Short mmCIF file of C-alpha atoms and ligand atoms in Angstrom, two decimals:
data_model
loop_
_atom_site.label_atom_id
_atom_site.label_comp_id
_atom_site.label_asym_id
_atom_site.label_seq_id
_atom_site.Cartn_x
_atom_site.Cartn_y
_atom_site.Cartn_z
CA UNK A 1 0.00 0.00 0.00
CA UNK A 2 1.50 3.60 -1.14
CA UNK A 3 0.61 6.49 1.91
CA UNK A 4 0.08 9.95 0.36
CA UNK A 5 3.44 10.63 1.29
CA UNK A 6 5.41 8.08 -0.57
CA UNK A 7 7.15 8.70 -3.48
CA UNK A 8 6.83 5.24 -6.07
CA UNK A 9 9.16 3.82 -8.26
CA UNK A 10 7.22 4.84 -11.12
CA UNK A 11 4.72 7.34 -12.07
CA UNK A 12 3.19 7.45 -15.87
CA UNK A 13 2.76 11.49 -16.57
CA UNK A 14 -0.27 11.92 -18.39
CA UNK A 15 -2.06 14.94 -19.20
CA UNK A 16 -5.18 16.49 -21.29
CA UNK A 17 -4.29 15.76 -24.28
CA UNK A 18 -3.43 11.80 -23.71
CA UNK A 19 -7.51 12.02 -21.82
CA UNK A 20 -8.43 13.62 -25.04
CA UNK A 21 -6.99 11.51 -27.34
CA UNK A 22 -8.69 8.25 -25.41
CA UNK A 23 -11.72 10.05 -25.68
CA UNK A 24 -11.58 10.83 -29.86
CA UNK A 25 -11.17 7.32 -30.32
CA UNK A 26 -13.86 6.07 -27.52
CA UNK A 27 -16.13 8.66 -29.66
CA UNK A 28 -15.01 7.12 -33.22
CA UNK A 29 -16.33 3.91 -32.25
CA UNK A 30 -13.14 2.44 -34.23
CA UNK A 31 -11.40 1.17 -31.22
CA UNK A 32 -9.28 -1.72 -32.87
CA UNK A 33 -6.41 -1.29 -34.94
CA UNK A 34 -7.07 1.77 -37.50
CA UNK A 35 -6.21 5.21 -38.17
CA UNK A 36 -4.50 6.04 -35.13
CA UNK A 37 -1.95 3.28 -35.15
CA UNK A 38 -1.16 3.73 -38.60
CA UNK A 39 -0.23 7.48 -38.11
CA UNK A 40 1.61 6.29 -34.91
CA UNK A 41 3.92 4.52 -37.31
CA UNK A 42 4.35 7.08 -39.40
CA UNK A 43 5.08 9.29 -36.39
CA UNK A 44 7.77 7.22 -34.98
CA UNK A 45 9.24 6.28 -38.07
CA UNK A 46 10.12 9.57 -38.70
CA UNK A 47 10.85 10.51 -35.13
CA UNK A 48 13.84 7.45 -35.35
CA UNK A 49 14.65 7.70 -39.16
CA UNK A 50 17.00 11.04 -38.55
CA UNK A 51 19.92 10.45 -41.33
CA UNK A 52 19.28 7.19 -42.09
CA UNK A 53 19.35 7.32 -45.83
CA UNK A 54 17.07 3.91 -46.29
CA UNK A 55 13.78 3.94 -45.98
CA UNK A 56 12.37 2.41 -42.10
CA UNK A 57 9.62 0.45 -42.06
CA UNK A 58 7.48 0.92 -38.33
CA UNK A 59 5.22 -1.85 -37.27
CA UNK A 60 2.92 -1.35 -34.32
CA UNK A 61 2.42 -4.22 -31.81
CA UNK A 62 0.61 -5.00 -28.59
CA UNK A 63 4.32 -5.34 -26.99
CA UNK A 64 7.67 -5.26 -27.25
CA UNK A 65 7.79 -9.08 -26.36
CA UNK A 66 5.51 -9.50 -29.56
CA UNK A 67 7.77 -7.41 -31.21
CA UNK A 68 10.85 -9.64 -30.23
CA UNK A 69 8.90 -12.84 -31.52
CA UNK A 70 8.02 -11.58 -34.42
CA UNK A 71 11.28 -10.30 -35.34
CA UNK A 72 12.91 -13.76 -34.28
CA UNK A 73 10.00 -15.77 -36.43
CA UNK A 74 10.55 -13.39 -39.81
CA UNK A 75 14.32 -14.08 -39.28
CA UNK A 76 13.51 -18.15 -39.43
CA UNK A 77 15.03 -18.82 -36.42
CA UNK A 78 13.80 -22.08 -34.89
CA UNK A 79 14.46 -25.50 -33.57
CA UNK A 80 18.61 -26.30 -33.31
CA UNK A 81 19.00 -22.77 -33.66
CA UNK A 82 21.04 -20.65 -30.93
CA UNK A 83 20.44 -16.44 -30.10
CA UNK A 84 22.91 -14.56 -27.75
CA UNK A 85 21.76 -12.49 -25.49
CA UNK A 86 22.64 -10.82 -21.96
CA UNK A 87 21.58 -12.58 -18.74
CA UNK A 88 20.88 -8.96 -17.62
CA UNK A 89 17.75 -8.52 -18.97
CA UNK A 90 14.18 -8.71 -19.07
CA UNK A 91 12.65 -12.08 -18.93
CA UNK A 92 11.33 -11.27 -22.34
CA UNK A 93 14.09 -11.42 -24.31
CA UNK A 94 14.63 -14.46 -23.58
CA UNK A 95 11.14 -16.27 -24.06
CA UNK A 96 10.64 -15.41 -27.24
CA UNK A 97 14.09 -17.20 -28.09
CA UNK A 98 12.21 -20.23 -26.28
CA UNK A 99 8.86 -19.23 -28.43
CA UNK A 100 10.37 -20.31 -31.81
CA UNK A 101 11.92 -23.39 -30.24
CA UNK A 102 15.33 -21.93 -30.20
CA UNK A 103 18.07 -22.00 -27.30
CA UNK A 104 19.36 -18.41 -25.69
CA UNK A 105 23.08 -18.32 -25.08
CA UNK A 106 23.71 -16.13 -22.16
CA UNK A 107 26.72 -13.78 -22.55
CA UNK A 108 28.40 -11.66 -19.55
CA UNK A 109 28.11 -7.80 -19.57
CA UNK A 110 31.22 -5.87 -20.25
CA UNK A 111 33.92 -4.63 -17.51
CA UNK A 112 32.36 -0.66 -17.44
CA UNK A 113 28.83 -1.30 -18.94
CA UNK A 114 25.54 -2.87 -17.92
CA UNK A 115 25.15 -4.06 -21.88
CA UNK A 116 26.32 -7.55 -23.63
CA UNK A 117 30.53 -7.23 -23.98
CA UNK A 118 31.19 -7.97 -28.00
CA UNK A 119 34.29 -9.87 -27.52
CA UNK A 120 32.88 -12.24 -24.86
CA UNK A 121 29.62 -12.59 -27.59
CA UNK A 122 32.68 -13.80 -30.47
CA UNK A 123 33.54 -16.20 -27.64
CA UNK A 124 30.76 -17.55 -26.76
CA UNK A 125 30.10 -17.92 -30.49
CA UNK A 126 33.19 -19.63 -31.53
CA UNK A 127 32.48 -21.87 -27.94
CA UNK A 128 29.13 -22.99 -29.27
CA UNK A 129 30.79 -23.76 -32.81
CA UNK A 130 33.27 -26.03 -31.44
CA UNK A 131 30.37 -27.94 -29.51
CA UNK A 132 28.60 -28.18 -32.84
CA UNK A 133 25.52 -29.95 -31.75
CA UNK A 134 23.27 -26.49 -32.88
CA UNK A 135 23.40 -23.53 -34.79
CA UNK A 136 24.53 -20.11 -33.44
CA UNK A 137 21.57 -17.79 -35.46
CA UNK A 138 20.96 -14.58 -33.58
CA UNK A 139 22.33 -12.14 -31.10
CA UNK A 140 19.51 -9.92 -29.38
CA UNK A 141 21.60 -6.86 -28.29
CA UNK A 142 19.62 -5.20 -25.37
CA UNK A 143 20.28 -1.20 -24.67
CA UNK A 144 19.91 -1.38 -20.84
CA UNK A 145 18.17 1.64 -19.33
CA UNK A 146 19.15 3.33 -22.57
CA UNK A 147 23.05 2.59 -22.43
CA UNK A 148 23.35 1.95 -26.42
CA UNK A 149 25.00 -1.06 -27.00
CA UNK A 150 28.59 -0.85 -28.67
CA UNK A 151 26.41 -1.43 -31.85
CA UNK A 152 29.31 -1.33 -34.34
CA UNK A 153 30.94 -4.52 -32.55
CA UNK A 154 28.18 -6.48 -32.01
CA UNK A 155 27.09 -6.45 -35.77
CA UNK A 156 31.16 -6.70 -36.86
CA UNK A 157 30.99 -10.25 -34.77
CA UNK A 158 27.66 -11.14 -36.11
CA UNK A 159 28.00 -10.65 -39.36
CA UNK A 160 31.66 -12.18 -39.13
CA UNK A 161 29.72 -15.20 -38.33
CA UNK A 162 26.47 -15.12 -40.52
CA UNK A 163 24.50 -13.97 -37.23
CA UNK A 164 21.22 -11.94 -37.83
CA UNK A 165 20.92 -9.16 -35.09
CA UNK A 166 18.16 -7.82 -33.25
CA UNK A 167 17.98 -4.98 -30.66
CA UNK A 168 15.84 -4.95 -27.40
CA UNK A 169 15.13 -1.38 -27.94
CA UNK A 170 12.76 -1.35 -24.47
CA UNK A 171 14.60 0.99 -23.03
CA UNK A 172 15.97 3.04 -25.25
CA UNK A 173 13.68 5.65 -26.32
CA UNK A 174 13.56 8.60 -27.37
CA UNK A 175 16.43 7.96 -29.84
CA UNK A 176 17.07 8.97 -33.94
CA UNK A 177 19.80 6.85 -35.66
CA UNK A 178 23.25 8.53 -36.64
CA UNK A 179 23.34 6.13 -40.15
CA UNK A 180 21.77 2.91 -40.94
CA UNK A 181 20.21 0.88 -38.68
CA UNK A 182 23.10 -2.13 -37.50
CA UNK A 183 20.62 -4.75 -37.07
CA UNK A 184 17.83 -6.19 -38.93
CA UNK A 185 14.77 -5.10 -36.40
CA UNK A 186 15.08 -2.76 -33.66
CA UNK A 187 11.83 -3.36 -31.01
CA UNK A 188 10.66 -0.77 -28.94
CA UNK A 189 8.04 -0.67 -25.38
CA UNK A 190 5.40 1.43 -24.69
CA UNK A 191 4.90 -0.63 -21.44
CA UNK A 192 3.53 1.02 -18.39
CA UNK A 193 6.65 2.25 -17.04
CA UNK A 194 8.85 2.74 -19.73
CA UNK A 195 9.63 6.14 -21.34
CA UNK A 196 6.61 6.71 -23.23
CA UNK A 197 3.86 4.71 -22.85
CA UNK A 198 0.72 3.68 -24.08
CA UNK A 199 0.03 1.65 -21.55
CA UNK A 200 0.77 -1.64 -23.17
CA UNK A 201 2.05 -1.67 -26.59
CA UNK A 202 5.41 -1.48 -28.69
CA UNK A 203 7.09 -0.71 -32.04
CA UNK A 204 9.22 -2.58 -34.54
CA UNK A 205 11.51 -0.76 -36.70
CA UNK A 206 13.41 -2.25 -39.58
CA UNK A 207 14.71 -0.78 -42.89
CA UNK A 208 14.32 -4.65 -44.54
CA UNK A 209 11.36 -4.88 -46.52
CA UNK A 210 11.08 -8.57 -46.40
CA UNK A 211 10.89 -8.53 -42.81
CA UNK A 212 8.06 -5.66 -42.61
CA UNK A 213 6.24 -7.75 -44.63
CA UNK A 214 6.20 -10.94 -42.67
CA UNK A 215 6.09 -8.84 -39.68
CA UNK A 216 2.88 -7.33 -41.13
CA UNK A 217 1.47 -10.63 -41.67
CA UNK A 218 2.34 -12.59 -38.52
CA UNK A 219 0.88 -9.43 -36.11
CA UNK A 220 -2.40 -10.05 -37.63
CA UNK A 221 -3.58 -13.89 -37.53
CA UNK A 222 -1.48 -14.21 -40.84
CA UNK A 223 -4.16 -12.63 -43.08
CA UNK A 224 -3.26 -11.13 -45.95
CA UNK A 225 -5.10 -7.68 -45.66
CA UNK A 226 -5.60 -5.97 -41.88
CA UNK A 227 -9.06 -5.37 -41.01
CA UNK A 228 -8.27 -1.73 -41.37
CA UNK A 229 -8.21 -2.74 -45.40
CA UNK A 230 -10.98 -4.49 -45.28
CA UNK A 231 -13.02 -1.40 -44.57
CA UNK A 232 -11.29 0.82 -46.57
CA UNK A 233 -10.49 -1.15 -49.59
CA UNK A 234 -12.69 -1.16 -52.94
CA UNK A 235 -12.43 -4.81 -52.93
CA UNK A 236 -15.28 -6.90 -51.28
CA UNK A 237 -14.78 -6.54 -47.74
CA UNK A 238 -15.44 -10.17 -46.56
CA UNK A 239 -12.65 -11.56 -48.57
CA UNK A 240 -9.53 -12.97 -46.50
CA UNK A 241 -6.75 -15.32 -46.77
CA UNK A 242 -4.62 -16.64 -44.50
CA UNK A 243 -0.95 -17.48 -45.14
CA UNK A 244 0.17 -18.76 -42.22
CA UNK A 245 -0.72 -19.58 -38.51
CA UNK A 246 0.08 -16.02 -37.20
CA UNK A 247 -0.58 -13.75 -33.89
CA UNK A 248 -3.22 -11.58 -32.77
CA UNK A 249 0.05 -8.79 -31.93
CA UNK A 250 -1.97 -5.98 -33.22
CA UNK A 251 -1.85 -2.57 -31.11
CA UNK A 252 -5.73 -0.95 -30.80
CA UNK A 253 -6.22 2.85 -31.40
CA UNK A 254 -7.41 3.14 -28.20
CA UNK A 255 -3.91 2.37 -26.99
CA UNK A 256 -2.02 4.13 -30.14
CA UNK A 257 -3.82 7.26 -29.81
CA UNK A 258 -2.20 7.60 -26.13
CA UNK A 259 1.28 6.94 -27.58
CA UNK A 260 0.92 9.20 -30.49
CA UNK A 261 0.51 12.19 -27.80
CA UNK A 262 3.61 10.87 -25.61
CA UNK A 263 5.84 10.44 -28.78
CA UNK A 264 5.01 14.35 -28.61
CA UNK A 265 6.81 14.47 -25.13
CA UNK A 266 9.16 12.13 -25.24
CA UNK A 267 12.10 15.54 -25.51
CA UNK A 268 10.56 16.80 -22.70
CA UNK A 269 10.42 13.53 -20.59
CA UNK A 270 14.03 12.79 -21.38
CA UNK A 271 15.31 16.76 -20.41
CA UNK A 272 13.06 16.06 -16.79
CA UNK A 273 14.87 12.82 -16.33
CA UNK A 274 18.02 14.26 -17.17
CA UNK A 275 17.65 16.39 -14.00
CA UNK A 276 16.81 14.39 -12.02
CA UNK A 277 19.57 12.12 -12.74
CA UNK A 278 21.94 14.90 -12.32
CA UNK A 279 20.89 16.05 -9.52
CA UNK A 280 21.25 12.04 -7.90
CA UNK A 281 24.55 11.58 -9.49
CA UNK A 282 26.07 15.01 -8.10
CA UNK A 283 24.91 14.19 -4.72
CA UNK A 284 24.96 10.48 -4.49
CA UNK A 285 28.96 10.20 -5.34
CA UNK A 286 30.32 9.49 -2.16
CA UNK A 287 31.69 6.39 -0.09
CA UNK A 288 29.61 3.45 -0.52
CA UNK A 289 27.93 4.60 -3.14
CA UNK A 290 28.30 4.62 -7.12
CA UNK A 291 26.69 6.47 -9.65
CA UNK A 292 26.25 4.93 -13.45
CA UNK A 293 29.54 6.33 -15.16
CA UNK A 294 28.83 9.38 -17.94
CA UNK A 295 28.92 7.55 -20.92
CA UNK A 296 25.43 5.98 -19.13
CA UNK A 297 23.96 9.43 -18.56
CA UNK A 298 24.54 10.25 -22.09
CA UNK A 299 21.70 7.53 -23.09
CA UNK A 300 17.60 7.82 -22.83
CA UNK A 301 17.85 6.94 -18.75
CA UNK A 302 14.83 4.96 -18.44
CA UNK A 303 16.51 3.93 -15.34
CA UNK A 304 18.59 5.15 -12.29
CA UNK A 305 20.88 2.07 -11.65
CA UNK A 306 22.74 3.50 -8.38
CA UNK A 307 25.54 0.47 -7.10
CA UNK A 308 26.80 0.15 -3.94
CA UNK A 309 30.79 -0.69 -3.63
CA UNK A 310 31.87 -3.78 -2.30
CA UNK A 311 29.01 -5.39 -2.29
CA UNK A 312 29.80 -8.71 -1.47
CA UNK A 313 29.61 -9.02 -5.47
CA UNK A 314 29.42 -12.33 -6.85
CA UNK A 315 29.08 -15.01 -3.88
CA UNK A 316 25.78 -16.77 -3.31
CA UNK A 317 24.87 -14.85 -0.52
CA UNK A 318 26.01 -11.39 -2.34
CA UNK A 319 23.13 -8.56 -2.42
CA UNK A 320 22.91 -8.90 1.50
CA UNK A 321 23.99 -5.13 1.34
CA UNK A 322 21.71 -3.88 -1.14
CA UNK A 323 18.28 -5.94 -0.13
CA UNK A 324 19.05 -3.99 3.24
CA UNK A 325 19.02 -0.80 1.42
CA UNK A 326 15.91 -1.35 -0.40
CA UNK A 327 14.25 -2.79 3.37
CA UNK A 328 15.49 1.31 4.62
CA UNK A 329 14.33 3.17 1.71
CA UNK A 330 11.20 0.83 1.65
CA UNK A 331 10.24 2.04 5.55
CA UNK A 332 11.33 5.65 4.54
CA UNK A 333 8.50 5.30 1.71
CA UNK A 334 10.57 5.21 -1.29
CA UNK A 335 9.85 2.81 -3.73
CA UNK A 336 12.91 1.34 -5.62
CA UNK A 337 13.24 -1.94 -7.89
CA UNK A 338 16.27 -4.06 -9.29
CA UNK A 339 16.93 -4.28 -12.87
CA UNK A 340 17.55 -7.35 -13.33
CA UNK A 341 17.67 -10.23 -11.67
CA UNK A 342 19.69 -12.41 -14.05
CA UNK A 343 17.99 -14.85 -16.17
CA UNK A 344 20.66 -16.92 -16.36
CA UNK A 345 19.22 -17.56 -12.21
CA UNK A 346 16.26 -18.45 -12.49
CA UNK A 347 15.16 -21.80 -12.62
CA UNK A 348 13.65 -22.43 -15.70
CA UNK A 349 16.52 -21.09 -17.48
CA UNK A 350 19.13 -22.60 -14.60
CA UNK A 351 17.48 -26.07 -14.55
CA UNK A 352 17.01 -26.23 -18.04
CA UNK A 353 20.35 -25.18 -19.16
CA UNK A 354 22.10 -26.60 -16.95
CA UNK A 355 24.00 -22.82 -15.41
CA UNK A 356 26.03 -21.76 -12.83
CA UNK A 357 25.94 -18.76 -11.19
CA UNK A 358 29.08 -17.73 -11.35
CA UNK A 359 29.86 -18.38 -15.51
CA UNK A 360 28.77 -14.89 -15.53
CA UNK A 361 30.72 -13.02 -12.96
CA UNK A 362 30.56 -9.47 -13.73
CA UNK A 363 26.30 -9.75 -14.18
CA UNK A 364 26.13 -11.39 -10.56
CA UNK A 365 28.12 -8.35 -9.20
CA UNK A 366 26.40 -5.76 -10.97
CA UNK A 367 23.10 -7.64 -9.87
CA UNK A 368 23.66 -7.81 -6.65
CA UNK A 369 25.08 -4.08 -5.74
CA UNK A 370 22.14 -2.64 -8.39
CA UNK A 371 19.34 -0.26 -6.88
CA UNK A 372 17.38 1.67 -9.17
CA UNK A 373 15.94 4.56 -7.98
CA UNK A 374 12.49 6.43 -8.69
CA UNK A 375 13.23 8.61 -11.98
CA UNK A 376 9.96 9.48 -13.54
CA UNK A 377 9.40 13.22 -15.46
CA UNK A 378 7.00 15.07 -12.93
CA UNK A 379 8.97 14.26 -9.80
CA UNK A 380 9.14 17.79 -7.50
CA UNK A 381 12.64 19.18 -6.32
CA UNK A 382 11.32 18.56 -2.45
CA UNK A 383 10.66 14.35 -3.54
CA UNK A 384 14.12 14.60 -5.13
CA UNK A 385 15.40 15.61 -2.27
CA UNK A 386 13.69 13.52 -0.15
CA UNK A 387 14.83 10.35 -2.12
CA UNK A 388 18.60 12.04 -1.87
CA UNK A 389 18.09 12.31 1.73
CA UNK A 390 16.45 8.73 2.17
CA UNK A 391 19.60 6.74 0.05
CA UNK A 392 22.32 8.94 1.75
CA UNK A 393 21.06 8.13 5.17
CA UNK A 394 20.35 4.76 4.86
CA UNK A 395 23.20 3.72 2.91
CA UNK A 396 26.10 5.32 6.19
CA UNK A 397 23.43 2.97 8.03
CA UNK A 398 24.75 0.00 6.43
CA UNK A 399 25.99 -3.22 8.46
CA UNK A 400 28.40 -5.45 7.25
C1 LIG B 1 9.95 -4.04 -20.59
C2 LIG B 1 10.94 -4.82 -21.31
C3 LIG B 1 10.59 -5.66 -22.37
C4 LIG B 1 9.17 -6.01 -22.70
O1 LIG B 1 8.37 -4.94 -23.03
P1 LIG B 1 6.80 -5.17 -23.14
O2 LIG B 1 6.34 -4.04 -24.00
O3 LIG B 1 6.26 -5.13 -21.75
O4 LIG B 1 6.59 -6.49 -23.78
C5 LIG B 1 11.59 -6.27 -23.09
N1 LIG B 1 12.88 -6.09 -22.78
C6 LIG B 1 13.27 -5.31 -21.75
C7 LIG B 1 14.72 -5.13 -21.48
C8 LIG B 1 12.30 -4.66 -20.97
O5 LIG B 1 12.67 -3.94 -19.91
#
């Protein structure tokens, strides 16, 4: 239960115009995919595209974990087939690998990042070649709380060894590409507490046209025209066929029309996070405590990872430290959460795979000194401060 004085981890901003926009589409009566979603693509599209000379193809889905499936299905990965990812992650990006009947390889983060290290990927590669007993397919690169990925070495290795690559773009909006696009799909949430939100719903971007177009397909049952056409189309509007066994992965206006106002806002979100963060990271540098480094606060900050030194790192009982932090800030009503808690731990992935802990050292320390702290555009100077004063006290409280 949240008191009035509390300040959560996460607070959606929303406004008129997002209660507006519900309310044009409520009033429509075309609450399904339509209008709205397709000028959401178009909006993003262009919002990403910046000088990327191709052409970028935007396909609106219910989630990003649709998104991630269908990216992996258009890209025929399937049974025998292996897909690299972090272990620092989302349980997401790793389901879907599961989804097409795929393994997931999980590869440590580098030395100074929270994001999948590129030469430990080539190893893990060349590893799984040497077994030979399945193919190594994919590498999802994920861009964790908006750190971008070392892009340019990730698709060096994977295209060094015939690897398709897509990115777990979750966190890592807003964002407008430098060039081309490094991977075949880039997937974006709109998830409750992500950056922009539409409450539940996500984006895929890819300049292939091949892939749009199975992408296209697969979201919608595997029919051949959207409903959308079917209404709009001079052809008879019954008429249907389907290609394949597809998803229902299709994101309703209802839901579009919210993310078409905070695509709007997304500048403005970032600049309010940016504050914040600065305003942590300037006071939250001392002793125990460690800010993410600067190349981090460069990126979209959809989160506040704060670590605490020496803490315990990777031993089975590490984390003591840090769960006691979270129990302080938690009775000083500050709501925190970790990000993550390692896939490559829990036990479907740990009995099924067969994994240790400690293969993946530097994830198990970052893991288990990680706090992330309330960052959320809207947050007053005096809860800033409060959550300042709440970490900084509570963290010279520390035993052990
Ligand atoms: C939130 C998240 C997802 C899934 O997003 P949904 O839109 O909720 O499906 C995938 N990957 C990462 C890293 C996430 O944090």
């Amino acid at each position: 239960m949240t008191r009035e004085h509390d300040i959560p981890f996460h607070r959606p901003f929303m406004g008129k115009e997002e209660e507006d926009a519900v309310l044009r589409v409520l009033r429509s009566r075309w609450l399904t995919t339509g209008a709205e979603a397709a000028a959401f693509e178009t909006e993003f599209a262009d919002f990403v595209k910046g000088s990327c000379p191709a052409r970028l193809y935007a396909l609106a889905v219910n989630s990003a974990t649709s998104g991630l499936h269908l990216a992996l299905e258009a890209l025929g990965v399937g049974p025998g087939d292996l897909v690299f990812l972090p272990s620092l992650t989302f349980t997401s990006t790793a389901e879907v690998i599961r989804h097409v009947g795929a393994d997931p390889v999980f590869v440590d983060i580098g030395a100074e990042t929270f994001t999948i290290d590129p030469e430990l990927l080539e190893d893990a590669i060349r590893a799984a070649l040497r077994r030979g007993n399945a193919v190594p397919r994919a590498v999802i690169a994920v861009h964790y709380g908006g750190e971008f990925c070392d892009m340019p070495a990730i698709s060096a290795v994977a295209r060094r060894y015939g690897l398709s690559v897509v990115e777990d773009a979750a966190h890592l909006f807003p964002y407008t590409l430098g060039a081309e696009l490094q991977s075949d799909a880039l997937v974006f949430s709109f998830y409750a507490t992500k950056t922009i939100t539409s409450g539940e719903g996500g984006m895929l971007l890819s300049a292939r046209e091949d892939l749009a177009r199975r992408v296209s397909l697969m979201r919608n049952h595997g029919i051949d025209r959207s409903v959308w056409n079917r209404y709009t189309d001079t052809g008879a509007s019954w008429y249907y066929q389907v290609a394949a066994p597809g998803f229902k992965y299709n994101l309703p206006d209802l839901l579009a029309a919210v993310g078409r106002v905070q695509l709007k806002r997304a500048g403005e979100f970032l600049r309010m996070r940016r504050a914040i963060a600065a305003s942590y990271t300037s006071a939250l540098a001392v002793d125990t405590l460690v800010p993410p480094p600067a190349s981090y606060l460069k990126g979209a900050l959809h989160l506040y990872p704060l670590s605490l030194r020496d803490s315990g790192a990777a031993g089975p009982r590490g984390g003591s430290r840090r769960n006691e932090l979270i129990e302080k800030l938690k009775k000083s009503g500050i709501g925190t959460s970790v990000h993550f808690i390692p896939l490559h731990i829990m036990p479907y992935y740990r009995d099924s795979y067969d994994l240790e802990a400690g293969s993946l050292p530097r994830t198990m320390a970052r893991f288990n000194a990680l706090v992330s702290l309330p960052l959320w555009p809207g947050m007053s100077d005096a809860q800033i401060a409060r959550v300042i004063e709440a970490v900084s006290s509570a963290a010279a409280e520390l035993t052990g």
